[in-house]
mmCIF file of C-alpha atoms and ligand atoms in Angstrom:
data_model
loop_
_atom_site.group_PDB
_atom_site.id
_atom_site.type_symbol
_atom_site.label_atom_id
_atom_site.label_comp_id
_atom_site.label_asym_id
_atom_site.label_seq_id
_atom_site.Cartn_x
_atom_site.Cartn_y
_atom_site.Cartn_z
ATOM 1 C CA MET B 21 100.152 110.295 100.638
ATOM 2 C CA GLN B 22 97.668 107.669 101.656
ATOM 3 C CA PRO B 23 99.033 104.797 103.789
ATOM 4 C CA HIS B 24 99.704 101.722 101.636
ATOM 5 C CA THR B 25 98.595 99.291 104.019
ATOM 6 C CA THR B 26 96.007 99.288 106.900
ATOM 7 C CA GLY B 27 95.630 97.791 110.179
ATOM 8 C CA GLU B 28 98.825 95.607 109.981
ATOM 9 C CA THR B 29 99.969 94.090 112.864
ATOM 10 C CA ASP B 30 103.532 94.089 112.122
ATOM 11 C CA GLY B 31 103.568 93.464 108.279
ATOM 12 C CA GLY B 32 106.338 90.709 108.585
ATOM 13 C CA ARG B 33 108.967 93.108 109.941
ATOM 14 C CA THR B 34 110.164 90.521 112.312
ATOM 15 C CA GLY B 35 111.409 88.365 109.181
ATOM 16 C CA GLU B 36 110.391 85.049 111.067
ATOM 17 C CA HIS B 37 107.228 84.665 108.895
ATOM 18 C CA THR B 38 105.604 86.176 105.844
ATOM 19 C CA PRO B 39 102.169 87.497 107.156
ATOM 20 C CA GLY B 40 100.407 85.972 103.913
ATOM 21 C CA LEU B 41 99.799 86.550 100.273
ATOM 22 C CA HIS B 42 100.991 89.854 98.567
ATOM 23 C CA HIS B 43 99.052 89.078 95.269
ATOM 24 C CA VAL B 44 98.447 86.563 92.949
ATOM 25 C CA THR B 45 98.891 86.826 88.973
ATOM 26 C CA ALA B 46 97.134 84.791 86.455
ATOM 27 C CA ILE B 47 96.885 84.779 82.660
ATOM 28 C CA SER B 48 93.596 85.741 81.111
ATOM 29 C CA SER B 49 92.311 86.370 77.630
ATOM 30 C CA ALA B 50 90.739 89.680 76.530
ATOM 31 C CA PRO B 51 91.764 92.578 78.564
ATOM 32 C CA GLN B 52 88.169 94.182 78.452
ATOM 33 C CA ALA B 53 86.577 91.033 79.582
ATOM 34 C CA THR B 54 89.167 90.755 82.384
ATOM 35 C CA ALA B 55 88.498 94.349 83.561
ATOM 36 C CA ASP B 56 84.443 93.768 83.124
ATOM 37 C CA PHE B 57 84.732 90.605 85.314
ATOM 38 C CA TYR B 58 87.017 91.998 88.132
ATOM 39 C CA THR B 59 85.476 95.373 88.543
ATOM 40 C CA GLU B 60 81.624 95.113 87.506
ATOM 41 C CA VAL B 61 81.032 91.498 88.685
ATOM 42 C CA LEU B 62 83.394 91.191 91.646
ATOM 43 C CA GLY B 63 83.673 95.014 92.518
ATOM 44 C CA LEU B 64 87.231 95.141 92.652
ATOM 45 C CA ARG B 65 89.087 98.191 91.932
ATOM 46 C CA LEU B 66 91.555 98.513 88.820
ATOM 47 C CA VAL B 67 94.337 99.925 90.663
ATOM 48 C CA LYS B 68 96.866 100.181 87.846
ATOM 49 C CA ARG B 69 97.109 99.520 84.419
ATOM 50 C CA THR B 70 100.681 99.154 83.009
ATOM 51 C CA VAL B 71 102.254 96.833 80.658
ATOM 52 C CA ASN B 72 103.981 93.586 81.380
ATOM 53 C CA PHE B 73 107.451 94.842 82.503
ATOM 54 C CA ASP B 74 108.885 91.366 80.441
ATOM 55 C CA ASP B 75 106.601 91.891 77.364
ATOM 56 C CA PRO B 76 105.593 95.577 77.267
ATOM 57 C CA THR B 77 103.362 95.046 74.294
ATOM 58 C CA THR B 78 101.012 93.334 76.578
ATOM 59 C CA TYR B 79 98.936 94.596 79.539
ATOM 60 C CA HIS B 80 99.466 94.071 82.983
ATOM 61 C CA LEU B 81 96.429 94.663 85.253
ATOM 62 C CA TYR B 82 96.100 94.769 88.795
ATOM 63 C CA PHE B 83 92.658 94.460 90.813
ATOM 64 C CA GLY B 84 92.369 95.143 94.514
ATOM 65 C CA ASP B 85 90.937 97.072 97.387
ATOM 66 C CA GLU B 86 90.996 101.079 97.108
ATOM 67 C CA VAL B 87 94.874 101.443 97.339
ATOM 68 C CA GLY B 88 95.665 97.751 96.323
ATOM 69 C CA SER B 89 96.747 96.613 99.724
ATOM 70 C CA PRO B 90 98.997 93.644 99.714
ATOM 71 C CA GLY B 91 96.713 90.749 100.473
ATOM 72 C CA THR B 92 94.117 92.015 98.003
ATOM 73 C CA ILE B 93 95.903 92.140 94.632
ATOM 74 C CA LEU B 94 94.777 89.874 91.738
ATOM 75 C CA THR B 95 96.929 91.014 88.772
ATOM 76 C CA PHE B 96 96.564 89.466 84.971
ATOM 77 C CA PHE B 97 98.688 89.177 81.952
ATOM 78 C CA PRO B 98 95.627 89.502 79.457
ATOM 79 C CA PHE B 99 96.686 88.102 76.112
ATOM 80 C CA GLU B 100 93.625 88.979 73.467
ATOM 81 C CA ARG B 101 94.338 85.530 71.576
ATOM 82 C CA ALA B 102 95.512 83.538 74.716
ATOM 83 C CA ARG B 103 95.247 79.674 74.341
ATOM 84 C CA PRO B 104 93.177 78.457 77.336
ATOM 85 C CA GLY B 105 95.289 76.495 79.803
ATOM 86 C CA THR B 106 94.048 73.340 81.829
ATOM 87 C CA VAL B 107 94.174 73.599 85.764
ATOM 88 C CA GLY B 108 96.025 70.925 87.476
ATOM 89 C CA ARG B 109 99.143 69.576 89.374
ATOM 90 C CA GLY B 110 102.121 71.754 89.451
ATOM 91 C CA GLN B 111 100.050 74.848 89.690
ATOM 92 C CA ALA B 112 98.161 77.067 92.100
ATOM 93 C CA SER B 113 94.594 75.689 91.260
ATOM 94 C CA ALA B 114 92.206 78.017 93.135
ATOM 95 C CA THR B 115 92.407 81.542 94.344
ATOM 96 C CA ALA B 116 89.776 82.338 97.395
ATOM 97 C CA PHE B 117 88.267 85.609 98.699
ATOM 98 C CA THR B 118 87.097 86.280 102.117
ATOM 99 C CA VAL B 119 83.436 87.525 102.212
ATOM 100 C CA PRO B 120 81.469 87.959 105.334
ATOM 101 C CA GLU B 121 79.313 85.291 106.603
ATOM 102 C CA ASP B 122 76.051 86.799 106.230
ATOM 103 C CA SER B 123 76.859 88.029 102.466
ATOM 104 C CA LEU B 124 76.514 84.392 100.996
ATOM 105 C CA GLU B 125 73.050 84.896 100.007
ATOM 106 C CA TYR B 126 73.809 88.019 98.375
ATOM 107 C CA TRP B 127 76.637 86.578 96.183
ATOM 108 C CA LEU B 128 74.688 83.575 95.219
ATOM 109 C CA GLU B 129 71.955 85.752 94.025
ATOM 110 C CA ARG B 130 74.418 87.847 92.073
ATOM 111 C CA PHE B 131 76.032 84.890 90.445
ATOM 112 C CA GLU B 132 72.436 83.906 89.630
ATOM 113 C CA THR B 133 71.653 87.186 87.934
ATOM 114 C CA LEU B 134 74.847 87.783 86.047
ATOM 115 C CA GLU B 135 74.980 84.257 85.169
ATOM 116 C CA VAL B 136 78.537 83.535 86.766
ATOM 117 C CA ASP B 137 79.365 79.826 86.584
ATOM 118 C CA HIS B 138 79.395 78.633 90.254
ATOM 119 C CA ASP B 139 78.991 75.497 92.190
ATOM 120 C CA ASP B 140 76.788 75.292 95.393
ATOM 121 C CA PRO B 141 77.998 76.099 98.967
ATOM 122 C CA HIS B 142 79.903 73.384 100.984
ATOM 123 C CA GLU B 143 81.846 73.289 104.231
ATOM 124 C CA ARG B 144 85.599 72.782 104.443
ATOM 125 C CA PHE B 145 87.455 73.299 107.695
ATOM 126 C CA GLY B 146 84.169 74.775 109.233
ATOM 127 C CA GLU B 147 84.079 77.576 106.547
ATOM 128 C CA THR B 148 81.414 77.659 103.794
ATOM 129 C CA VAL B 149 83.104 77.899 100.306
ATOM 130 C CA VAL B 150 81.465 78.878 97.091
ATOM 131 C CA PRO B 151 83.634 77.883 94.076
ATOM 132 C CA PHE B 152 83.090 79.735 90.998
ATOM 133 C CA ARG B 153 85.025 80.721 87.326
ATOM 134 C CA ASP B 154 85.663 83.785 85.794
ATOM 135 C CA HIS B 155 84.978 84.607 82.062
ATOM 136 C CA ASP B 156 88.253 82.330 81.144
ATOM 137 C CA GLY B 157 87.194 79.446 83.627
ATOM 138 C CA GLN B 158 89.812 80.311 86.111
ATOM 139 C CA PRO B 159 89.110 78.534 89.465
ATOM 140 C CA LEU B 160 87.908 81.180 92.352
ATOM 141 C CA GLU B 161 86.102 80.660 95.547
ATOM 142 C CA LEU B 162 84.266 82.663 98.075
ATOM 143 C CA VAL B 163 85.146 81.683 101.564
ATOM 144 C CA THR B 164 83.355 83.105 104.853
ATOM 145 C CA GLY B 165 85.374 84.494 107.502
ATOM 146 C CA GLU B 166 87.312 87.672 108.920
ATOM 147 C CA SER B 167 89.756 89.839 107.417
ATOM 148 C CA ASP B 168 91.177 93.192 108.345
ATOM 149 C CA VAL B 169 90.406 94.546 104.745
ATOM 150 C CA GLU B 170 88.290 97.594 104.440
ATOM 151 C CA PRO B 171 85.938 97.237 101.428
ATOM 152 C CA TRP B 172 86.110 99.836 98.784
ATOM 153 C CA PRO B 173 83.036 101.996 99.121
ATOM 154 C CA ASP B 174 83.030 103.014 95.496
ATOM 155 C CA GLY B 175 82.740 99.614 93.813
ATOM 156 C CA ALA B 176 80.088 97.910 91.992
ATOM 157 C CA VAL B 177 79.375 95.623 95.088
ATOM 158 C CA ASP B 178 77.403 96.775 98.107
ATOM 159 C CA THR B 179 79.753 97.690 100.489
ATOM 160 C CA ALA B 180 78.314 95.485 103.224
ATOM 161 C CA HIS B 181 79.122 92.260 100.874
ATOM 162 C CA ALA B 182 82.334 93.331 99.295
ATOM 163 C CA LEU B 183 85.097 91.058 98.971
ATOM 164 C CA ARG B 184 87.493 91.548 101.905
ATOM 165 C CA GLY B 185 90.755 90.805 100.069
ATOM 166 C CA PHE B 186 92.051 87.013 99.725
ATOM 167 C CA HIS B 187 91.176 84.115 101.922
ATOM 168 C CA GLY B 188 94.138 82.379 100.475
ATOM 169 C CA VAL B 189 95.237 80.118 97.801
ATOM 170 C CA THR B 190 95.029 76.300 96.756
ATOM 171 C CA LEU B 191 98.551 74.785 95.620
ATOM 172 C CA ASP B 192 98.297 71.438 93.509
ATOM 173 C CA SER B 193 101.897 70.399 94.001
ATOM 174 C CA LEU B 194 103.706 68.069 92.005
ATOM 175 C CA GLU B 195 105.858 67.291 95.218
ATOM 176 C CA PRO B 196 103.647 67.943 98.237
ATOM 177 C CA VAL B 197 106.183 67.314 100.721
ATOM 178 C CA ALA B 198 108.976 69.354 99.478
ATOM 179 C CA THR B 199 106.027 72.163 99.207
ATOM 180 C CA ALA B 200 105.245 71.819 102.377
ATOM 181 C CA THR B 201 108.921 72.232 103.385
ATOM 182 C CA VAL B 202 108.929 75.650 101.502
ATOM 183 C CA LEU B 203 105.702 76.840 103.336
ATOM 184 C CA GLU B 204 107.233 75.945 106.467
ATOM 185 C CA THR B 205 110.319 77.888 105.799
ATOM 186 C CA LEU B 206 108.123 80.745 104.807
ATOM 187 C CA GLY B 207 106.690 80.599 108.304
ATOM 188 C CA TYR B 208 103.331 78.718 107.324
ATOM 189 C CA GLU B 209 101.786 76.265 110.192
ATOM 190 C CA ALA B 210 100.270 72.851 108.793
ATOM 191 C CA ARG B 211 97.000 73.001 111.028
ATOM 192 C CA GLU B 212 94.805 70.009 109.709
ATOM 193 C CA SER B 213 93.637 67.900 106.754
ATOM 194 C CA GLU B 214 90.478 66.800 104.964
ATOM 195 C CA GLY B 215 91.070 64.263 102.614
ATOM 196 C CA GLU B 216 93.473 65.253 99.756
ATOM 197 C CA ARG B 217 93.744 68.890 101.326
ATOM 198 C CA THR B 218 96.166 70.163 104.064
ATOM 199 C CA ARG B 219 95.798 73.530 105.484
ATOM 200 C CA PHE B 220 98.623 75.873 106.114
ATOM 201 C CA VAL B 221 98.241 79.040 107.931
ATOM 202 C CA ALA B 222 100.614 82.045 108.170
ATOM 203 C CA ALA B 223 100.397 84.531 110.813
ATOM 204 C CA GLY B 224 98.501 87.820 109.207
ATOM 205 C CA ASP B 225 94.714 88.920 109.304
ATOM 206 C CA ARG B 226 94.202 88.549 105.802
ATOM 207 C CA ALA B 227 95.386 86.163 102.919
ATOM 208 C CA SER B 228 96.937 83.907 105.460
ATOM 209 C CA VAL B 229 95.727 80.591 104.224
ATOM 210 C CA VAL B 230 97.700 78.215 101.828
ATOM 211 C CA ASP B 231 95.710 74.778 101.136
ATOM 212 C CA LEU B 232 98.277 72.160 99.823
ATOM 213 C CA LEU B 233 96.859 69.202 97.724
ATOM 214 C CA GLU B 234 98.196 65.711 97.699
ATOM 215 C CA ARG B 235 96.775 64.211 94.374
ATOM 216 C CA PRO B 236 99.277 61.730 93.092
ATOM 217 C CA ARG B 237 96.938 60.733 90.529
ATOM 218 C CA GLY B 238 95.662 64.217 89.372
ATOM 219 C CA GLU B 239 96.450 65.564 85.695
ATOM 220 C CA ARG B 240 99.396 67.955 85.175
ATOM 221 C CA GLY B 241 97.971 71.758 84.427
ATOM 222 C CA THR B 242 99.279 73.651 81.372
ATOM 223 C CA GLN B 243 99.721 77.251 81.538
ATOM 224 C CA GLY B 244 97.211 79.607 79.317
ATOM 225 C CA ALA B 245 94.123 81.611 79.871
ATOM 226 C CA GLY B 246 92.361 80.721 83.144
ATOM 227 C CA THR B 247 95.427 79.654 84.901
ATOM 228 C CA VAL B 248 97.654 81.150 87.898
ATOM 229 C CA HIS B 249 101.109 82.125 86.770
ATOM 230 C CA HIS B 250 102.666 82.705 90.198
ATOM 231 C CA VAL B 251 101.737 83.448 93.832
ATOM 232 C CA ALA B 252 103.654 86.456 95.610
ATOM 233 C CA PHE B 253 103.736 86.433 99.452
ATOM 234 C CA ARG B 254 104.648 89.529 101.586
ATOM 235 C CA THR B 255 107.826 91.005 103.083
ATOM 236 C CA ALA B 256 108.133 94.278 104.923
ATOM 237 C CA ASP B 257 111.373 95.457 103.370
ATOM 238 C CA ASP B 258 114.405 94.924 101.357
ATOM 239 C CA GLU B 259 116.601 93.883 104.205
ATOM 240 C CA ARG B 260 113.863 90.900 105.026
ATOM 241 C CA GLN B 261 113.528 89.972 101.379
ATOM 242 C CA GLN B 262 117.083 89.257 101.366
ATOM 243 C CA ALA B 263 116.930 87.175 104.300
ATOM 244 C CA TRP B 264 114.305 85.204 102.658
ATOM 245 C CA ARG B 265 116.611 85.035 99.555
ATOM 246 C CA GLU B 266 119.168 83.515 101.992
ATOM 247 C CA ARG B 267 116.986 81.076 103.501
ATOM 248 C CA LEU B 268 115.129 79.663 100.366
ATOM 249 C CA THR B 269 118.725 79.330 98.759
ATOM 250 C CA ASP B 270 119.556 77.283 101.956
ATOM 251 C CA ILE B 271 116.613 74.698 101.285
ATOM 252 C CA GLY B 272 117.777 74.439 97.603
ATOM 253 C CA LEU B 273 115.531 76.442 95.515
ATOM 254 C CA GLY B 274 117.162 78.743 92.704
ATOM 255 C CA VAL B 275 116.135 82.481 93.807
ATOM 256 C CA THR B 276 116.336 85.347 91.170
ATOM 257 C CA PRO B 277 118.323 88.472 92.181
ATOM 258 C CA GLN B 278 115.832 91.461 93.214
ATOM 259 C CA ARG B 279 113.674 93.045 90.401
ATOM 260 C CA ASP B 280 112.033 96.523 90.637
ATOM 261 C CA ARG B 281 108.368 96.128 89.768
ATOM 262 C CA GLN B 282 107.787 99.722 90.348
ATOM 263 C CA TYR B 283 104.968 99.333 92.966
ATOM 264 C CA PHE B 284 107.010 96.574 94.915
ATOM 265 C CA ARG B 285 110.290 94.886 94.691
ATOM 266 C CA SER B 286 110.359 91.079 93.901
ATOM 267 C CA ILE B 287 112.455 87.890 94.114
ATOM 268 C CA TYR B 288 111.245 84.852 92.522
ATOM 269 C CA ALA B 289 111.666 80.876 92.852
ATOM 270 C CA ARG B 290 110.255 77.929 91.190
ATOM 271 C CA GLU B 291 109.445 75.551 94.018
ATOM 272 C CA PRO B 292 109.899 71.783 93.679
ATOM 273 C CA GLY B 293 106.206 70.979 93.225
ATOM 274 C CA GLY B 294 106.308 73.172 90.139
ATOM 275 C CA ILE B 295 104.638 76.521 91.320
ATOM 276 C CA LEU B 296 106.474 79.821 90.656
ATOM 277 C CA LEU B 297 106.484 81.680 94.168
ATOM 278 C CA GLU B 298 107.586 85.392 94.389
ATOM 279 C CA ILE B 299 108.424 87.420 97.640
ATOM 280 C CA ALA B 300 107.482 91.093 97.175
ATOM 281 C CA THR B 301 107.953 94.094 99.254
ATOM 282 C CA ASP B 302 104.711 95.893 100.973
ATOM 283 C CA GLY B 303 105.916 99.132 99.555
ATOM 284 C CA PRO B 304 106.356 101.571 97.629
ATOM 285 C CA GLY B 305 102.704 100.884 96.598
ATOM 286 C CA PHE B 306 100.387 101.945 93.656
ATOM 287 C CA ASP B 307 100.417 105.624 94.504
ATOM 288 C CA ARG B 308 103.944 106.323 93.687
ATOM 289 C CA ASP B 309 103.029 107.458 90.204
ATOM 290 C CA GLU B 310 99.324 108.341 90.274
ATOM 291 C CA SER B 311 97.132 109.604 93.084
ATOM 292 C CA VAL B 312 94.833 107.557 94.908
ATOM 293 C CA ASP B 313 91.620 108.936 93.256
ATOM 294 C CA ASP B 314 93.588 108.442 89.602
ATOM 295 C CA LEU B 315 94.533 104.898 90.453
ATOM 296 C CA GLY B 316 93.899 102.779 87.271
ATOM 297 C CA THR B 317 92.832 105.582 85.098
ATOM 298 C CA ALA B 318 95.895 105.996 82.948
ATOM 299 C CA LEU B 319 98.479 103.856 81.236
ATOM 300 C CA LYS B 320 101.748 103.602 83.258
ATOM 301 C CA VAL B 321 104.722 102.436 82.116
ATOM 302 C CA PRO B 322 108.282 101.752 83.901
ATOM 303 C CA PRO B 323 110.881 104.634 83.746
ATOM 304 C CA GLY B 324 112.943 102.954 81.257
ATOM 305 C CA LEU B 325 110.191 102.903 78.707
ATOM 306 C CA GLU B 326 108.748 106.483 79.250
ATOM 307 C CA ASP B 327 110.189 107.299 75.713
ATOM 308 C CA GLU B 328 108.057 104.532 74.105
ATOM 309 C CA ARG B 329 105.107 105.137 76.285
ATOM 310 C CA ASP B 330 102.891 106.628 73.028
ATOM 311 C CA ARG B 331 103.973 104.072 70.764
ATOM 312 C CA LEU B 332 103.271 101.128 73.171
ATOM 313 C CA ALA B 333 99.949 102.959 74.070
ATOM 314 C CA GLU B 334 98.837 102.687 70.476
ATOM 315 C CA ARG B 335 99.433 98.998 70.100
ATOM 316 C CA LEU B 336 97.519 97.991 73.214
ATOM 317 C CA PRO B 337 93.987 97.234 73.085
ATOM 318 C CA ASP B 338 91.363 99.975 73.857
ATOM 319 C CA LEU B 339 90.172 99.333 77.737
ATOM 320 C CA GLU B 340 87.219 101.064 79.254
ATOM 321 C CA VAL B 341 86.713 100.864 83.061
ATOM 322 C CA ALA B 342 83.573 102.508 84.724
ATOM 323 C CA THR B 343 84.722 105.537 87.000
ATOM 324 C CA PRO B 344 83.052 105.073 90.556
ATOM 325 C CA ALA B 345 80.368 107.809 89.413
ATOM 326 C CA GLU B 346 79.357 105.764 86.547
ATOM 327 C CA VAL B 347 78.896 102.306 88.274
ATOM 328 C CA GLU B 348 75.625 100.898 88.674
ATOM 329 C CA ARG B 349 74.821 98.819 91.873
HETATM 330 ZN ZN1 ZN Y 421 104.127 88.830 90.813
#
């Protein structure tokens, strides 16, 4: 067994704070286009192909580093004929990846060559940011900085320039004051503000940033392809998760009972600003039902659906993902 996480300080074991994001889950359109963009353009690894546990006739695809470490995982519910959503208030409005400072030129050239919709670099809180959009228009960012994430050496992107997990997310809250209280309850600290944006930082060495927007006149977002469905924060284990459940309940949030997501265990709460939050355990990890070498190569279904596996597989659209040996750099 490979370790599920690498280079952790304490993985949130103190229970006093979350170290940062566990994963971000978004809605996309075609599964194949989704896999092509995230593996071939961004160089992430498809670490799991499974079904949406709440709607097993559709895929749930997980992309991340080599093993799908917490803080690197972007997941999708792809619906072939999904209606496009609009990004706005009440949503997580951008997901940012960390890249090394001297990799920006590489990425800008890559975006030009591969015709990725992107903006010019600009400065934000002393870091350089390159906003870009995926095939469904979902807002993403590259942000220069440090991270303890080791890049996957077999991905489509040169290892020196590969994404180093999440930098963080931007939340476009309907109730920024209340959302700030939730973030502070989770252990985030407000650091500084630039215009309508306030930066909150958690204690971890990756995926530790949440920027909170205050845009009272902004348009409200609508859910659909190209929008974020929910944002998940890390916790070390069930006991710490239960403590978070109590603390979030204490500040007035309605928190679900624990749900077994096979690769982690989760609780969910809609915060007052409209954004669906999750707290997910670091383990057991994506290698619980296939080896690290085989991650993402076969359709996996949860134990309760094992009998229906073949029928489900037949109904799902084909999905071809290049193996490391086939990848063109
Ligand atoms: Zn989730």
